[in-house]
Amino acid sequence: MKDRPTPNQLGTVESALLKSESLKSASVTSASLESESVMASLLMASSLLLGVGAAVTSDNALAGEQAAETRDNTAEQEEHANDPLAGATIDAALVYYQEQDRVTAAEGIINYRQALDDANIIRGKIALDALTGASANGAVIQASPQSFTRPSGTGVYQARAGELPLDDTFKDTRLQLSSNWQHLFSAKWQASLGGYLSREYDYTSLGVNAGLQHSFNQSNTQVFAGAAYYFDIVNPVGGRPVGMSEMVFRKDFASEAEFRQAFDDTRFYDSALKRTLDLNVGITQTLNRRWQAQLSYGLSAVNGYLSDAYKVVSRVDSRGQALGYHYEQRPDERLKYNLYLMTKGALDSGTLTFSYRYSNDDWSLQAHTFDARYRYNLSGAAYWQWQFRVYLQDAAEFYHLYLTEGEPLPEFASADHRLGKMQTYTIGVKYGQRLERGMLASVRLAYYQQRPQNPGVELPGELASFDQFPRLDAIVLQFGMRF
């Protein structure tokens, strides 16, 4: 569930860029979409990847929007030098991400690109990010205060009456390292090989990826294919909850020993594994001297521990009052696919980009993403870029806002809003300025709004008195420098 290099590392279509300086194209990334934490969103926000590209491994709409930002940054890198094999480039970025009353995140990232000779290019990336704040735990809003046992089993945290229950212990720091080697066999054939490592307190991810690209039709057409494999180790704080088991509370037991025994009965304390295989194929076509189009198809097979150890589902009675909380349980397999279409054109005043992505999986989590960007060149040294993005998502088949008292527990259930029905909107503006000695500075400000929707769930009793699908607003501020 982490920000990773794309299976296709060759989407920059450098031969086409050399052929037509009026049309600057970005790479097509693999989009293996998966719901997860805002960490992926943040890392995407600052990914000034030098042609390496970042896979979208989050169905969080902001993460997808930032993947498009990555493609634009890749295009800027190509504009930095007419010869893609010339010299070395360093990108540095600082990002601040703020959700209203929830998560705050900050990140620093450095990317390095070096042409070793006329046939080999290496790239490397190091990123460090820190997140703090409160994250929704999945429970419904109630008219009275609610208490929850902390994931460690030590202590409780509370939600006030009429407020969305938030786990205020949300905190993490992550270090990510990745590298890529690209070899140009000829003007028509390119290949790449890369590696990836990400480490945080409760999650470790290792990955390898490879890609191949072929150019033909006088370099007006490029076809590419890529693959990536990731091996993840999950060690949640307090162990992994037994799926659909009920949360226990210290106050209900006569002694600490009895409580710990009951708590341990709801836990697995061994490490959990997750494996992901991503495949991606596509084509980039130069339509004329001003317009270019890209089409790609991605397939992702995931198996292992796919639940969120920190999410619960409320169990309510006919009056809508919570009687207990059950730890979520998701299927241990998932097959995802996506179709991505992009067209980009060079206007007299700048560049116009439109893209559409359709994604679906065997969890019935279907999504549509529309993105439009216009870059206006103030001069040869400065530009403004405006962006508008819309993301529409249906709920997963096992999404449950709550469980009903007296009914059998389902095999799978999750109240995670990231698996629910939602609409999101992003409006952003970016300013770039070329400085002395070829350096490029940029600043970007984006406003992101997430609007969860009721997928047709009946709200009994007091549940109807509150907005069980509250809106989320966030701001992303990004500073970048290219040397």
Phi, psi and omega in degrees: 000038188235165176290122187225160175292147181287151174300326179264105181266009190241020187282002182284348177042060188296326179296323178292323179295321178294329183285326185225097181290343181283347182236109181259118185249145176261167182282155173270126179262153170289139182238071175278093191281135179207133179293135178191195188285169180292349181302318178296322178300314181297315184294323175299323184301328185250015185280088173271068189278130186277068180081358181280328177074148179237133178283145175273106180250021177224138174272003169301125188300326181297325179297318178295321178297322181286336174295322175295324175298322177300318180298320178296320179295325176298318178298320178299322179297322179294327179290340183292334181209132178294327181262110183294349181262003187268130166065191180240151179225139176237129174247136175229143181214148172235136183228140173237129182234131184222119171266147180292116177064018181227245190275138170240137183219149176221145183211147170238142183214141178229131175241141180232136178228131183219126172275118180283320177201198183280007181226354186224134179230135175242150179223146177217155182214140173225134181221143177225124180226154181226136181232139175219166176129208183233140182235137180300132183266357177103344181289155180281162176280137183235163179280349179236160180299152179234147177239146182224139174289133180295153181306330180284346185086358181253111178084180180226162168231157190233157172239132180286160181302134177078007181243151178294126179297124181235136174275108185278004179268006183297115181202137179199154174228135183228141173244130180234134177233138175210155180214159181209138174243128180242130180241129178261104178291323180196186177292345183254337185236133177222150177219159180214158178214135184217166177224160188211140175216131177224135182222128171223184190301316187242014186208131175232135181228132176237142181205156173228152179210156180211151180212160179218136179226141178231131178252139177207188182057050182056039179064017176275347182229133176231131173246146183216156176216147181210160177214150178213147177228133182233140179236115186245144177240124185247126178227077183298151175299128180080008180087170179274128177294145171291124184305131179070005174288157185267140178295136178252157184232141181301325184294342182271004184234148184286334182219162177296324181296319179294318178297315181297325178295316178295320179296316180299329179293343179261011189230149163249130184256001177273164178290147175253150182244152176219134181235138182226131173241118179250135175233143183212132175226153180188178181217141173242129185232126172280117184277319175201192186290348182247336188237144178220149181228151178227142177222130179218157178229131181237143178228135183223128177246125184234139175213156182120212183277107184247359179282164173259115186295346186253010182252146179230167174233129180287146170249121188238158176264188184294342177271000180081014181266134183287128178255344181182178183223135180243139177290138184295161176216122177249159175301154180265012175221150178205131176243120185239149174215157178210153177235128185235132179229131180220141171229139185223133183227147177264114176265171178297330184262348183168221185225138180240132183228131173236140176215154177220136177230131174246131179226150179205165177204177181278009168265003183066024178268094184258141183215151175233135180233126177241132183221132177230134180222138176231123178253120181253121181275112177290323179198191177287353185238358184211155178204159168246146174225130178248149183218143172222129184225140177233135179230127181238128185225136171271161182281149173295154185295336180256016176289127177227122175294326179204166172253147184263128178302134178094344178266148179301144178291136177288163178293320180232142177198142175209138174254014180298122182300337180288345175258001182267181177285135182202160169233140176226152182224139177230130172237126183219156175221143183223140176237131178237141182222123175279131183254191180292156177060029175078006179287152180229125178248148180212154174220139184225137177232128181226142174249128184239132179231127179248127182240091175298147183238152173283118181280016180108022181277133175286139182248095182283151172052230186289347177298327181286348182278351183231156176281100182282357179231064186292149180286148177240129177242142181214154177237136175241125177239124186230133174242133181226151178217132176246132181248000000 
